[in-house]
Amino acid sequence: GKQQPKLKSGNKIVPAIALPARKLLVWFAILPVILGFGFLLGRVIVDDSAGALIRQWNGMGLGNYAQVMLGAMHWSLAHAAVFCFAGAALFGLAWYGAVRRWTLPVLTVFIMLVLAAQQTTVNKRYVKVWDEGRLYASNVLIDQLRDQKPMARATLPGRDDLSRLWRTHSFPHNGVQVLDPVSEDLPDDYRAFFTALRAVPLRLWELTNTRDIIGLTASMGSMIDSGEFEIAGYFEVTRAMAMTPAPRDRGQVVWLRNKRFLPRAAFYQAWDVLPEQKVLDRLASPAWDPKTMLLVEGKTLDARPDPLPPANEVAIDAYTANRVGLHLTAPAPGIVLLNDRYDPGWRVTVDGA
C-alpha cells in the first residue's frame, strides 16, 4: 500500500494526520461553538419569558419555587454553553496537535482539566452526598414543637420525601409525637379509625390532639387560607437539611396550628354508649360535638347524653412510656379521657388506689 506521508518537526519525523480527518476535526470544533451560542440564546429567551413561566408555575402551585427554578435554568444553560466552548477548544487543539507533536501532552492536560471542572460543578449542584445522621437530626422547628405546652401531637400529611423523612425519623427520634395515618404498618383498630375519618381530616386532627400541621407551602395553600389554622411560621430548608425561619415568600415549609384540637386528657360529664360500628359512623358526623360529648364503645356503663358544659382539660403531671399521671378535682361524676391508644395492659388507679 501507500506509505504514510511524513512531516518534519525539528529533527524528528512524525506522521501527519490524513487530510479528511483534519477537516473532520475542524467541523467538530465549529459545531460546539454553534451549540454554545444556541444555549446562550436560550438563556436570553428564558429571561424574556420569565413572567409567563412564573404565572404558569403559580397556576401549578409552585410559585414559591419560581426563583429557584429560574436560577436552575439560567445556570444549566450557561454551564452547557461553557462546556460547548471548551469542547470546541479541545477539537481545535486536536487539529493543531496533528501538525505539532508537542501539543499532545498539552491537549491531554486540557482534557483532564475540562472533565474535572465538569464533574466538580455537576456534583456540587446536582449530586447530594447522604449523611445518615440527617435522618435523626433536630432542627429549629423540631425544638419549638418539642418545647410547646400544653402537650399535643404534630402531623406531616404530605407524601413528599421531606415529610416522610421527618414523620418516620427526625420527629419521633427527637421527642415529637407524630400522627401518622399514611403508615403501611397500622394495626387494624388504627386503620378502621383513620378510614372512618379519611374524608374529614379536620375532625381527625381534632380528635387525636393534633395541634401542629407541617408541610410544603406549595401543597398547603388551601389550608393556609382556610381560616381553620393559625400560621405559626415559615421555614427555609438548606441543602444540609437544616432549617431557618423565613418570610412567607421564601418559606418552603409552613407550620400551622389547628384551632380546634382537643386536649390530651379531658374530663367529660356527658357521654353516649354505642356499638363499635356506630361509634365509627358517628366520628365523622357534624351533629356530634366532641368538645361536650364523649363516645363510649360497648355496654360497660349507661349512657348520659344530656348536654352539659364542655369537657375540662386535665393537668398531666407525668408522661412516660409506662406511666401517665393526671391531676383533677372532679366537680361531678364523669369520665376522664386520655387521648392515647388503648392497651389491655394499662391499669388505672384513683388517688393511689
GROMACS .gro file of C-alpha atoms in nm:
model
  353
    1GLY     CA    1   0.000   0.000   0.000
    2LYS     CA    2   0.088   0.365   0.001
    3GLN     CA    3   0.328   0.494   0.263
    4GLN     CA    4   0.203   0.736   0.532
    5PRO     CA    5   0.311   1.094   0.445
    6LYS     CA    6   0.570   1.236   0.680
    7LEU     CA    7   0.617   1.585   0.826
    8LYS     CA    8   0.935   1.717   0.979
    9SER     CA    9   0.923   1.868   1.326
   10GLY     CA   10   1.265   1.990   1.426
   11ASN     CA   11   1.499   1.696   1.385
   12LYS     CA   12   1.218   1.440   1.420
   13ILE     CA   13   0.990   1.286   1.160
   14VAL     CA   14   0.628   1.243   1.280
   15PRO     CA   15   0.323   1.102   1.096
   16ALA     CA   16   0.084   1.363   0.961
   17ILE     CA   17  -0.287   1.317   1.014
   18ALA     CA   18  -0.481   1.238   0.697
   19LEU     CA   19  -0.649   1.540   0.535
   20PRO     CA   20  -1.013   1.416   0.569
   21ALA     CA   21  -0.959   1.355   0.943
   22ARG     CA   22  -0.820   1.708   0.984
   23LYS     CA   23  -1.129   1.851   0.814
   24LEU     CA   24  -1.348   1.645   1.043
   25LEU     CA   25  -1.172   1.797   1.346
   26VAL     CA   26  -1.247   2.142   1.208
   27TRP     CA   27  -1.618   2.059   1.191
   28PHE     CA   28  -1.607   1.912   1.539
   29ALA     CA   29  -1.464   2.244   1.657
   30ILE     CA   30  -1.727   2.454   1.477
   31LEU     CA   31  -2.038   2.259   1.581
   32PRO     CA   32  -1.986   2.301   1.961
   33VAL     CA   33  -1.943   2.676   1.906
   34ILE     CA   34  -2.279   2.688   1.728
   35LEU     CA   35  -2.439   2.486   2.008
   36GLY     CA   36  -2.280   2.710   2.270
   37PHE     CA   37  -2.431   3.022   2.115
   38GLY     CA   38  -2.763   2.836   2.097
   39PHE     CA   39  -2.755   2.774   2.472
   40LEU     CA   40  -2.672   3.142   2.534
   41LEU     CA   41  -2.968   3.239   2.314
   42GLY     CA   42  -3.183   3.000   2.522
   43ARG     CA   43  -3.083   3.186   2.836
   44VAL     CA   44  -3.194   3.515   2.677
   45ILE     CA   45  -3.529   3.355   2.585
   46VAL     CA   46  -3.576   3.231   2.943
   47ASP     CA   47  -3.516   3.586   3.070
   48ASP     CA   48  -3.773   3.727   2.828
   49SER     CA   49  -4.027   3.457   2.922
   50ALA     CA   50  -3.974   3.477   3.300
   51GLY     CA   51  -4.311   3.642   3.365
   52ALA     CA   52  -4.505   3.380   3.170
   53LEU     CA   53  -4.313   3.097   3.336
   54ILE     CA   54  -4.383   3.234   3.684
   55ARG     CA   55  -4.755   3.263   3.606
   56GLN     CA   56  -4.756   2.904   3.481
   57TRP     CA   57  -4.583   2.779   3.797
   58ASN     CA   58  -4.821   2.978   4.017
   59GLY     CA   59  -5.112   2.803   3.847
   60MET     CA   60  -4.948   2.468   3.926
   61GLY     CA   61  -4.897   2.560   4.295
   62LEU     CA   62  -4.522   2.600   4.253
   63GLY     CA   63  -4.499   2.977   4.287
   64ASN     CA   64  -4.277   2.957   4.595
   65TYR     CA   65  -4.011   2.780   4.388
   66ALA     CA   66  -4.024   3.011   4.084
   67GLN     CA   67  -3.696   3.190   4.155
   68VAL     CA   68  -3.521   2.864   4.235
   69MET     CA   69  -3.634   2.707   3.906
   70LEU     CA   70  -3.541   3.016   3.705
   71GLY     CA   71  -3.197   3.017   3.865
   72ALA     CA   72  -3.152   2.648   3.783
   73MET     CA   73  -3.247   2.709   3.419
   74HIS     CA   74  -3.004   3.003   3.392
   75TRP     CA   75  -2.721   2.804   3.547
   76SER     CA   76  -2.782   2.495   3.333
   77LEU     CA   77  -2.790   2.688   3.005
   78ALA     CA   78  -2.478   2.888   3.093
   79HIS     CA   79  -2.298   2.572   3.203
   80ALA     CA   80  -2.389   2.394   2.878
   81ALA     CA   81  -2.262   2.689   2.672
   82VAL     CA   82  -1.929   2.700   2.855
   83PHE     CA   83  -1.886   2.325   2.813
   84CYS     CA   84  -1.955   2.352   2.438
   85PHE     CA   85  -1.695   2.626   2.400
   86ALA     CA   86  -1.448   2.414   2.595
   87GLY     CA   87  -1.524   2.122   2.363
   88ALA     CA   88  -1.460   2.342   2.062
   89ALA     CA   89  -1.125   2.442   2.211
   90LEU     CA   90  -1.040   2.075   2.262
   91PHE     CA   91  -1.103   1.989   1.898
   92GLY     CA   92  -0.909   2.298   1.794
   93LEU     CA   93  -0.615   2.180   1.997
   94ALA     CA   94  -0.653   1.832   1.849
   95TRP     CA   95  -0.638   1.981   1.499
   96TYR     CA   96  -0.334   2.186   1.595
   97GLY     CA   97  -0.176   1.883   1.760
   98ALA     CA   98  -0.196   1.698   1.430
   99VAL     CA   99   0.090   1.907   1.298
  100ARG     CA  100   0.266   1.997   1.627
  101ARG     CA  101   0.368   1.695   1.829
  102TRP     CA  102   0.445   1.893   2.143
  103THR     CA  103   0.074   1.987   2.176
  104LEU     CA  104  -0.024   1.628   2.259
  105PRO     CA  105   0.061   1.649   2.633
  106VAL     CA  106  -0.098   1.995   2.648
  107LEU     CA  107  -0.413   1.853   2.491
  108THR     CA  108  -0.419   1.568   2.741
  109VAL     CA  109  -0.386   1.803   3.038
  110PHE     CA  110  -0.653   2.034   2.896
  111ILE     CA  111  -0.897   1.745   2.850
  112MET     CA  112  -0.838   1.632   3.209
  113LEU     CA  113  -0.893   1.984   3.342
  114VAL     CA  114  -1.216   2.029   3.148
  115LEU     CA  115  -1.351   1.692   3.260
  116ALA     CA  116  -1.255   1.763   3.622
  117ALA     CA  117  -1.426   2.104   3.609
  118GLN     CA  118  -1.738   1.947   3.455
  119GLN     CA  119  -1.757   1.671   3.715
  120THR     CA  120  -1.696   1.910   4.005
  121THR     CA  121  -1.962   2.160   3.903
  122VAL     CA  122  -2.221   1.892   3.830
  123ASN     CA  123  -2.153   1.717   4.160
  124LYS     CA  124  -2.174   2.039   4.356
  125ARG     CA  125  -2.513   2.133   4.216
  126TYR     CA  126  -2.690   1.805   4.150
  127VAL     CA  127  -2.524   1.526   4.348
  128LYS     CA  128  -2.614   1.510   4.717
  129VAL     CA  129  -2.390   1.312   4.949
  130TRP     CA  130  -2.623   1.150   5.200
  131ASP     CA  131  -2.535   1.161   5.567
  132GLU     CA  132  -2.729   0.902   5.765
  133GLY     CA  133  -2.719   1.132   6.066
  134ARG     CA  134  -2.959   1.368   5.891
  135LEU     CA  135  -3.236   1.112   5.938
  136TYR     CA  136  -3.231   1.180   6.310
  137ALA     CA  137  -3.101   1.538   6.334
  138SER     CA  138  -3.305   1.800   6.515
  139ASN     CA  139  -3.373   2.148   6.378
  140VAL     CA  140  -3.524   2.477   6.491
  141LEU     CA  141  -3.880   2.361   6.408
  142ILE     CA  142  -3.845   2.034   6.599
  143ASP     CA  143  -3.701   2.219   6.900
  144GLN     CA  144  -4.001   2.454   6.910
  145LEU     CA  145  -4.253   2.172   6.871
  146ARG     CA  146  -4.096   1.966   7.149
  147ASP     CA  147  -4.095   2.254   7.398
  148GLN     CA  148  -4.456   2.364   7.342
  149LYS     CA  149  -4.721   2.348   7.613
  150PRO     CA  150  -4.977   2.202   7.650
  151MET     CA  151  -4.890   1.857   7.517
  152ALA     CA  152  -5.010   1.789   7.162
  153ARG     CA  153  -4.926   1.591   6.854
  154ALA     CA  154  -4.790   1.701   6.517
  155THR     CA  155  -4.865   1.564   6.172
  156LEU     CA  156  -4.698   1.585   5.832
  157PRO     CA  157  -4.972   1.489   5.587
  158GLY     CA  158  -4.763   1.528   5.271
  159ARG     CA  159  -4.632   1.228   5.079
  160ASP     CA  160  -4.315   1.404   4.966
  161ASP     CA  161  -3.972   1.276   5.071
  162LEU     CA  162  -3.911   1.556   5.322
  163SER     CA  163  -4.238   1.495   5.509
  164ARG     CA  164  -4.175   1.119   5.509
  165LEU     CA  165  -3.825   1.166   5.647
  166TRP     CA  166  -3.944   1.387   5.933
  167ARG     CA  167  -4.254   1.175   6.003
  168THR     CA  168  -4.068   0.846   6.034
  169HIS     CA  169  -3.727   0.952   6.169
  170SER     CA  170  -3.647   1.309   6.276
  171PHE     CA  171  -3.963   1.395   6.470
  172PRO     CA  172  -4.007   1.070   6.669
  173HIS     CA  173  -3.634   1.044   6.745
  174ASN     CA  174  -3.634   1.394   6.895
  175GLY     CA  175  -3.940   1.350   7.116
  176VAL     CA  176  -4.213   1.498   6.895
  177GLN     CA  177  -4.522   1.278   6.893
  178VAL     CA  178  -4.644   1.232   6.536
  179LEU     CA  179  -4.980   1.128   6.398
  180ASP     CA  180  -4.900   0.904   6.100
  181PRO     CA  181  -5.220   0.798   5.919
  182VAL     CA  182  -5.031   0.709   5.598
  183SER     CA  183  -4.812   0.439   5.751
  184GLU     CA  184  -4.839   0.097   5.589
  185ASP     CA  185  -4.794  -0.083   5.922
  186LEU     CA  186  -5.106   0.035   6.103
  187PRO     CA  187  -5.285  -0.203   6.343
  188ASP     CA  188  -5.642  -0.294   6.248
  189ASP     CA  189  -5.807  -0.063   6.502
  190TYR     CA  190  -5.596   0.232   6.384
  191ARG     CA  191  -5.677   0.154   6.022
  192ALA     CA  192  -6.053   0.143   6.094
  193PHE     CA  193  -6.033   0.472   6.283
  194PHE     CA  194  -5.837   0.654   6.011
  195THR     CA  195  -6.060   0.509   5.738
  196ALA     CA  196  -6.371   0.643   5.911
  197LEU     CA  197  -6.220   0.994   5.915
  198ARG     CA  198  -6.035   0.991   5.584
  199ALA     CA  199  -6.274   1.239   5.423
  200VAL     CA  200  -6.267   1.484   5.716
  201PRO     CA  201  -5.904   1.548   5.816
  202LEU     CA  202  -6.002   1.844   6.037
  203ARG     CA  203  -6.212   1.613   6.254
  204LEU     CA  204  -5.929   1.355   6.258
  205TRP     CA  205  -5.682   1.614   6.385
  206GLU     CA  206  -5.934   1.748   6.634
  207LEU     CA  207  -5.999   1.407   6.790
  208THR     CA  208  -5.635   1.299   6.802
  209ASN     CA  209  -5.497   1.600   6.990
  210THR     CA  210  -5.315   1.711   6.675
  211ARG     CA  211  -5.232   2.080   6.702
  212ASP     CA  212  -4.937   2.123   6.464
  213ILE     CA  213  -4.957   2.057   6.090
  214ILE     CA  214  -4.635   2.089   5.892
  215GLY     CA  215  -4.583   2.056   5.518
  216LEU     CA  216  -4.452   2.207   5.198
  217THR     CA  217  -4.600   2.553   5.148
  218ALA     CA  218  -4.677   2.484   4.782
  219SER     CA  219  -4.908   2.193   4.872
  220MET     CA  220  -5.088   2.357   5.167
  221GLY     CA  221  -5.222   2.676   5.009
  222SER     CA  222  -5.589   2.593   5.071
  223MET     CA  223  -5.523   2.516   5.438
  224ILE     CA  224  -5.325   2.838   5.485
  225ASP     CA  225  -5.619   3.044   5.355
  226SER     CA  226  -5.900   2.842   5.518
  227GLY     CA  227  -5.918   3.028   5.850
  228GLU     CA  228  -5.915   2.699   6.045
  229PHE     CA  229  -5.547   2.736   6.132
  230GLU     CA  230  -5.306   2.989   6.274
  231ILE     CA  231  -4.980   3.036   6.087
  232ALA     CA  232  -4.702   2.964   6.334
  233GLY     CA  233  -4.415   3.021   6.092
  234TYR     CA  234  -4.241   2.961   5.762
  235PHE     CA  235  -3.905   2.790   5.719
  236GLU     CA  236  -3.642   2.751   5.453
  237VAL     CA  237  -3.467   2.413   5.416
  238THR     CA  238  -3.097   2.416   5.334
  239ARG     CA  239  -2.907   2.154   5.131
  240ALA     CA  240  -2.778   2.010   5.459
  241MET     CA  241  -3.141   1.958   5.575
  242ALA     CA  242  -3.112   2.233   5.836
  243MET     CA  243  -3.399   2.480   5.877
  244THR     CA  244  -3.406   2.855   5.923
  245PRO     CA  245  -3.708   3.084   5.977
  246ALA     CA  246  -3.810   3.261   5.657
  247PRO     CA  247  -4.071   3.509   5.531
  248ARG     CA  248  -4.374   3.368   5.352
  249ASP     CA  249  -4.245   3.441   5.001
  250ARG     CA  250  -3.934   3.231   5.065
  251GLY     CA  251  -4.065   2.974   5.309
  252GLN     CA  252  -4.054   2.625   5.159
  253VAL     CA  253  -4.217   2.475   5.470
  254VAL     CA  254  -4.516   2.610   5.663
  255TRP     CA  255  -4.612   2.535   6.023
  256LEU     CA  256  -4.985   2.564   6.101
  257ARG     CA  257  -5.167   2.539   6.436
  258ASN     CA  258  -5.506   2.371   6.445
  259LYS     CA  259  -5.753   2.591   6.636
  260ARG     CA  260  -5.989   2.302   6.717
  261PHE     CA  261  -5.763   2.033   6.862
  262LEU     CA  262  -5.884   1.858   7.177
  263PRO     CA  263  -5.660   1.830   7.487
  264ARG     CA  264  -5.452   1.518   7.555
  265ALA     CA  265  -5.661   1.447   7.868
  266ALA     CA  266  -6.011   1.580   7.942
  267PHE     CA  267  -6.296   1.531   8.191
  268TYR     CA  268  -6.644   1.470   8.043
  269GLN     CA  269  -6.980   1.484   8.221
  270ALA     CA  270  -7.184   1.363   7.921
  271TRP     CA  271  -7.137   1.053   7.708
  272ASP     CA  272  -7.315   0.814   7.477
  273VAL     CA  273  -7.268   0.436   7.464
  274LEU     CA  274  -7.268   0.278   7.118
  275PRO     CA  275  -7.160  -0.043   6.940
  276GLU     CA  276  -6.822  -0.029   6.765
  277GLN     CA  277  -6.952   0.031   6.410
  278LYS     CA  278  -7.191   0.303   6.523
  279VAL     CA  279  -6.906   0.476   6.705
  280LEU     CA  280  -6.703   0.478   6.382
  281ASP     CA  281  -7.002   0.613   6.190
  282ARG     CA  282  -7.062   0.888   6.448
  283LEU     CA  283  -6.700   1.008   6.449
  284ALA     CA  284  -6.734   1.198   6.122
  285SER     CA  285  -7.086   1.329   6.187
  286PRO     CA  286  -7.110   1.709   6.215
  287ALA     CA  287  -7.403   1.657   6.456
  288TRP     CA  288  -7.166   1.522   6.722
  289ASP     CA  289  -6.968   1.777   6.922
  290PRO     CA  290  -6.658   1.608   7.066
  291LYS     CA  291  -6.598   1.903   7.298
  292THR     CA  292  -6.907   1.826   7.506
  293MET     CA  293  -6.998   1.463   7.437
  294LEU     CA  294  -6.783   1.152   7.474
  295LEU     CA  295  -6.849   0.834   7.274
  296VAL     CA  296  -6.803   0.508   7.466
  297GLU     CA  297  -6.782   0.178   7.282
  298GLY     CA  298  -6.960  -0.127   7.426
  299LYS     CA  299  -7.208  -0.170   7.710
  300THR     CA  300  -6.992  -0.125   8.017
  301LEU     CA  301  -7.198   0.167   8.155
  302ASP     CA  302  -7.521   0.354   8.099
  303ALA     CA  303  -7.533   0.645   7.861
  304ARG     CA  304  -7.558   1.000   7.993
  305PRO     CA  305  -7.634   1.202   7.681
  306ASP     CA  306  -7.774   1.517   7.847
  307PRO     CA  307  -7.599   1.830   7.715
  308LEU     CA  308  -7.359   1.963   7.978
  309PRO     CA  309  -7.070   2.211   7.984
  310PRO     CA  310  -6.770   2.144   7.759
  311ALA     CA  311  -6.508   1.898   7.878
  312ASN     CA  312  -6.244   2.032   8.116
  313GLU     CA  313  -5.877   1.985   8.033
  314VAL     CA  314  -5.696   1.762   8.283
  315ALA     CA  315  -5.347   1.851   8.402
  316ILE     CA  316  -5.074   1.599   8.314
  317ASP     CA  317  -4.818   1.557   8.593
  318ALA     CA  318  -4.616   1.276   8.435
  319TYR     CA  319  -4.600   1.125   8.087
  320THR     CA  320  -4.364   0.836   8.011
  321ALA     CA  321  -4.378   0.510   7.818
  322ASN     CA  322  -4.501   0.317   8.126
  323ARG     CA  323  -4.674   0.576   8.341
  324VAL     CA  324  -4.909   0.869   8.297
  325GLY     CA  325  -5.003   1.086   8.594
  326LEU     CA  326  -5.315   1.307   8.577
  327HIS     CA  327  -5.439   1.566   8.826
  328LEU     CA  328  -5.807   1.657   8.850
  329THR     CA  329  -6.062   1.777   9.105
  330ALA     CA  330  -6.388   1.646   8.960
  331PRO     CA  331  -6.686   1.883   9.000
  332ALA     CA  332  -6.932   1.596   8.942
  333PRO     CA  333  -6.935   1.228   8.837
  334GLY     CA  334  -6.782   1.185   8.494
  335ILE     CA  335  -6.525   1.015   8.270
  336VAL     CA  336  -6.160   1.109   8.219
  337LEU     CA  337  -6.044   1.054   7.861
  338LEU     CA  338  -5.672   1.005   7.795
  339ASN     CA  339  -5.616   1.069   7.426
  340ASP     CA  340  -5.387   0.771   7.360
  341ARG     CA  341  -5.422   0.429   7.209
  342TYR     CA  342  -5.594   0.173   7.431
  343ASP     CA  343  -5.391  -0.123   7.553
  344PRO     CA  344  -5.527  -0.400   7.776
  345GLY     CA  345  -5.208  -0.389   7.983
  346TRP     CA  346  -5.288  -0.048   8.131
  347ARG     CA  347  -5.407  -0.031   8.492
  348VAL     CA  348  -5.581   0.274   8.636
  349THR     CA  349  -5.565   0.393   8.998
  350VAL     CA  350  -5.756   0.685   9.152
  351ASP     CA  351  -5.599   0.865   9.445
  352GLY     CA  352  -5.340   0.587   9.461
  353ALA     CA  353  -5.592   0.306   9.492
   0.00000   0.00000   0.00000
